[in-house]
CSV table of C-alpha atoms in Angstrom, one decimal:
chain,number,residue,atom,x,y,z
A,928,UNK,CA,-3.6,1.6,7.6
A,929,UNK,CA,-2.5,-1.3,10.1
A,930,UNK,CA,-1.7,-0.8,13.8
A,931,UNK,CA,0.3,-3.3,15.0
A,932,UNK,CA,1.4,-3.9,18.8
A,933,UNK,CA,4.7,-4.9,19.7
A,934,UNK,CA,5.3,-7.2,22.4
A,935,UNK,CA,8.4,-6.6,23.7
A,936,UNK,CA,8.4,-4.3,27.1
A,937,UNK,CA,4.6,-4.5,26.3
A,938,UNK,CA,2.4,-7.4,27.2
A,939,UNK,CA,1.4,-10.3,26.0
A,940,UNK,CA,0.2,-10.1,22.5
A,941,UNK,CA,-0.5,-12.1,19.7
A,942,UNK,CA,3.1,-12.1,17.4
A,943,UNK,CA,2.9,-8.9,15.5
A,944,UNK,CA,5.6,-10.4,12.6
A,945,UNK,CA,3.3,-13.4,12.2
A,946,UNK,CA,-0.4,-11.1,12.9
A,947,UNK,CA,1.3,-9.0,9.5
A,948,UNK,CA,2.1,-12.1,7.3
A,949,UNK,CA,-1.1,-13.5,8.3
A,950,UNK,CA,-2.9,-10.3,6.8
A,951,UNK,CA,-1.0,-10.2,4.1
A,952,UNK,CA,-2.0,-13.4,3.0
A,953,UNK,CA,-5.9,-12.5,3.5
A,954,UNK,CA,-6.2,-9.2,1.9
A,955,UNK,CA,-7.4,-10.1,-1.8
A,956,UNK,CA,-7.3,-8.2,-4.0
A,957,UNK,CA,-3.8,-6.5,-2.0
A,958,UNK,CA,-4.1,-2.8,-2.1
A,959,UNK,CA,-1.1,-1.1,-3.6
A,960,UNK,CA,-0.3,1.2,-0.6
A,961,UNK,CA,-0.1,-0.5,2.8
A,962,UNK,CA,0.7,2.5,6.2
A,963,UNK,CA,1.7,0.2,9.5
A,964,UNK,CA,1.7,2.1,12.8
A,965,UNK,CA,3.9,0.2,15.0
A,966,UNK,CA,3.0,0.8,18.7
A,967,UNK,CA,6.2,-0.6,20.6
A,968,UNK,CA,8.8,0.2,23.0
A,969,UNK,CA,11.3,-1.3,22.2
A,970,UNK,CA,13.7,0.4,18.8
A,971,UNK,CA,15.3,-2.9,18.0
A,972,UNK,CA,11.4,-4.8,17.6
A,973,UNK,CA,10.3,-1.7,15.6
A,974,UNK,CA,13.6,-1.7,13.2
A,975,UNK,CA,13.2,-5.9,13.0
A,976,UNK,CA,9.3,-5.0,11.9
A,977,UNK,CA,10.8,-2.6,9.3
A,978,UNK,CA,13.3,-5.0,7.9
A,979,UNK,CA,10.7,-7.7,8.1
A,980,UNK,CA,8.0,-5.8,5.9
A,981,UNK,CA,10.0,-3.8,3.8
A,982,UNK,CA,9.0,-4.6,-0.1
A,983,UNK,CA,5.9,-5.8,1.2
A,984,UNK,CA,4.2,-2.1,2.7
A,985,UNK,CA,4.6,0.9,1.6
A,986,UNK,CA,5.0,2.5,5.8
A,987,UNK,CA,6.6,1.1,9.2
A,988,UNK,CA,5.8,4.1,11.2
A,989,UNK,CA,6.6,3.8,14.9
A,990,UNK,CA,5.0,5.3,17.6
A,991,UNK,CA,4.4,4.5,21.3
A,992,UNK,CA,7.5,6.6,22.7
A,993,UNK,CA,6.6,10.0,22.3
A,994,UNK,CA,10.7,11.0,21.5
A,995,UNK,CA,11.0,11.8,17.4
A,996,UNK,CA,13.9,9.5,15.8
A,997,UNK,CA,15.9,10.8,13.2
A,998,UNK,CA,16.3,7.6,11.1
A,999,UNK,CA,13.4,8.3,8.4
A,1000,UNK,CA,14.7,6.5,6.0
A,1001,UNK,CA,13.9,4.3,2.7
A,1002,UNK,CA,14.7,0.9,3.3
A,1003,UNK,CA,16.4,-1.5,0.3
A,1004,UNK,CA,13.0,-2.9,-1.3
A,1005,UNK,CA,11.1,0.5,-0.9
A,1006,UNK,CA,9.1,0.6,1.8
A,1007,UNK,CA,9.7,3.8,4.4
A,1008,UNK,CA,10.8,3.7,7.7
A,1009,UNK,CA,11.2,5.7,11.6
A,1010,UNK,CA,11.6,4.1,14.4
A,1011,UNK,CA,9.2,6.7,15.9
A,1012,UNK,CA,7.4,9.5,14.7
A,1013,UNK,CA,7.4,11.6,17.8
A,1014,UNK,CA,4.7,13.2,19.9
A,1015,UNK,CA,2.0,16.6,19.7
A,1016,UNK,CA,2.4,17.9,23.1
A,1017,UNK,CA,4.0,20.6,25.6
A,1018,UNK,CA,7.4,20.9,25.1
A,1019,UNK,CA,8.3,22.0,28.9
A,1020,UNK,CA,7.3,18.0,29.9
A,1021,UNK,CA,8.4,14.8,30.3
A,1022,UNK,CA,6.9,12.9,27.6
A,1023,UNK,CA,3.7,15.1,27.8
A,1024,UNK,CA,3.4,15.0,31.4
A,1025,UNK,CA,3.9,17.7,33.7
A,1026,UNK,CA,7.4,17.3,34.8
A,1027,UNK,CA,6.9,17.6,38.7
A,1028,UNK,CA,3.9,14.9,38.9
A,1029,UNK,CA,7.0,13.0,36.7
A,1030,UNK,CA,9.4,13.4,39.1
A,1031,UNK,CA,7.3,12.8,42.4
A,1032,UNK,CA,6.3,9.1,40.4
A,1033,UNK,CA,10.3,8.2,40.4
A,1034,UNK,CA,11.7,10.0,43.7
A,1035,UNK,CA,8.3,8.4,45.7
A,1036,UNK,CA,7.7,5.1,43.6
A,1037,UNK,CA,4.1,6.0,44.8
A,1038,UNK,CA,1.9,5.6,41.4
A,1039,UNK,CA,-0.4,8.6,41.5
A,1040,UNK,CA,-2.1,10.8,38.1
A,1041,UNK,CA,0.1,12.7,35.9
A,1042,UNK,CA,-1.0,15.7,35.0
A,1043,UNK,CA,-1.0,17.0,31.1
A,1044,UNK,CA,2.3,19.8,31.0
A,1045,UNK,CA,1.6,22.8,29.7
A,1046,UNK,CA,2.6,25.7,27.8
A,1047,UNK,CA,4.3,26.1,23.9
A,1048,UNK,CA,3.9,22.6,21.9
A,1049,UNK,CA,5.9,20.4,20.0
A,1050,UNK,CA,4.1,18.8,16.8
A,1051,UNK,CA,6.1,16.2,15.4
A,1052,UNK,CA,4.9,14.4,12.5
A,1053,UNK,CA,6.2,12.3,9.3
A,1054,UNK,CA,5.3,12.6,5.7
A,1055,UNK,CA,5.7,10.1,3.2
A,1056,UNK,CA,5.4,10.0,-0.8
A,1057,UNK,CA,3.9,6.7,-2.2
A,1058,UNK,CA,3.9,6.2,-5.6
A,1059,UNK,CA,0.5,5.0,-6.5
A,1060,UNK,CA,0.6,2.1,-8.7
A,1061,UNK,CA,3.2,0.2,-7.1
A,1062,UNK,CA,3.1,1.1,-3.4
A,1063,UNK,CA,6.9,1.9,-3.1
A,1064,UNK,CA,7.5,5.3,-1.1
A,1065,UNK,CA,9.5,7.5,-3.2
A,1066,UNK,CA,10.2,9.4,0.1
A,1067,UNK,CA,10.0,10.2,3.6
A,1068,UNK,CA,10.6,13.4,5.5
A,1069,UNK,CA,10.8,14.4,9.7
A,1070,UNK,CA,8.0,17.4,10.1
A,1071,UNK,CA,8.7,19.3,13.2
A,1072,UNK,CA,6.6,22.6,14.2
A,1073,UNK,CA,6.5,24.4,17.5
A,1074,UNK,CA,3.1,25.9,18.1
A,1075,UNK,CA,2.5,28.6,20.6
């Protein structure tokens, strides 16, 4: 499993397209299955990091934005893709956050602590099917539970 940062909305970070190639080209022997988690903001630097690796890992998982994407997906040269898996957290929230100490932070500008929301949770997750010897997924499937 690789996490990888992306830059864009981010910080300043090393290039995660040229981090990846650069691990790549280290790992000997290359294990067959290869998991990235893709901590960015921005969708279009997490799809452009699926594109970029796909035949070369087995997972581009995205995370970072806490909202589940519905585009799990197999990409052309086997490797499987979401732009973000989603959060575990309360449902009644913004993002995880108690949605008053959210709203006081936008109406104010005034940085203060969010507060965890509470209540019936959300657990998002993704689950993927590698085939062992070659490292292609054979699939990839949203998991989505509420939990009381």
């Amino acid at each position: 499993v690789v996490n990888l940062m992306g830059r864009t909305f981010m910080g300043d970070f090393d290039c995660p397209f040229r981090a990846m190639d650069k691990l790549l080209a280290e790992l000997e022997p290359k294990p067959p299955v290869i998991i990235v988690d893709f901590h960015a903001e921005a969708t279009s630097e997490k799809m452009a990091m699926g594109r970029y690796l796909d035949g070369r890992v087995s997972a581009v998982l995205g995370t970072h934005t806490h909202v589940g994407t519905i585009d799990a997906q197999l990409l052309p040269q086997g490797t499987a893709y979401v732009t973000d898996i989603g959060m575990t957290g309360p449902i009644d929230s913004i993002i995880g956050d108690d949605t008053e100490s959210v709203l006081q932070r936008f109406l104010t500008a005034i940085p203060h602590h969010l507060s965890v929301g509470k209540g019936k949770v959300m657990f998002n997750a993704i689950l993927v099917r590698i085939d062992d010897d070659s490292g292609r997924a054979i699939s990839i499937d949203r998991i989505y539970r509420e939990v009381e």
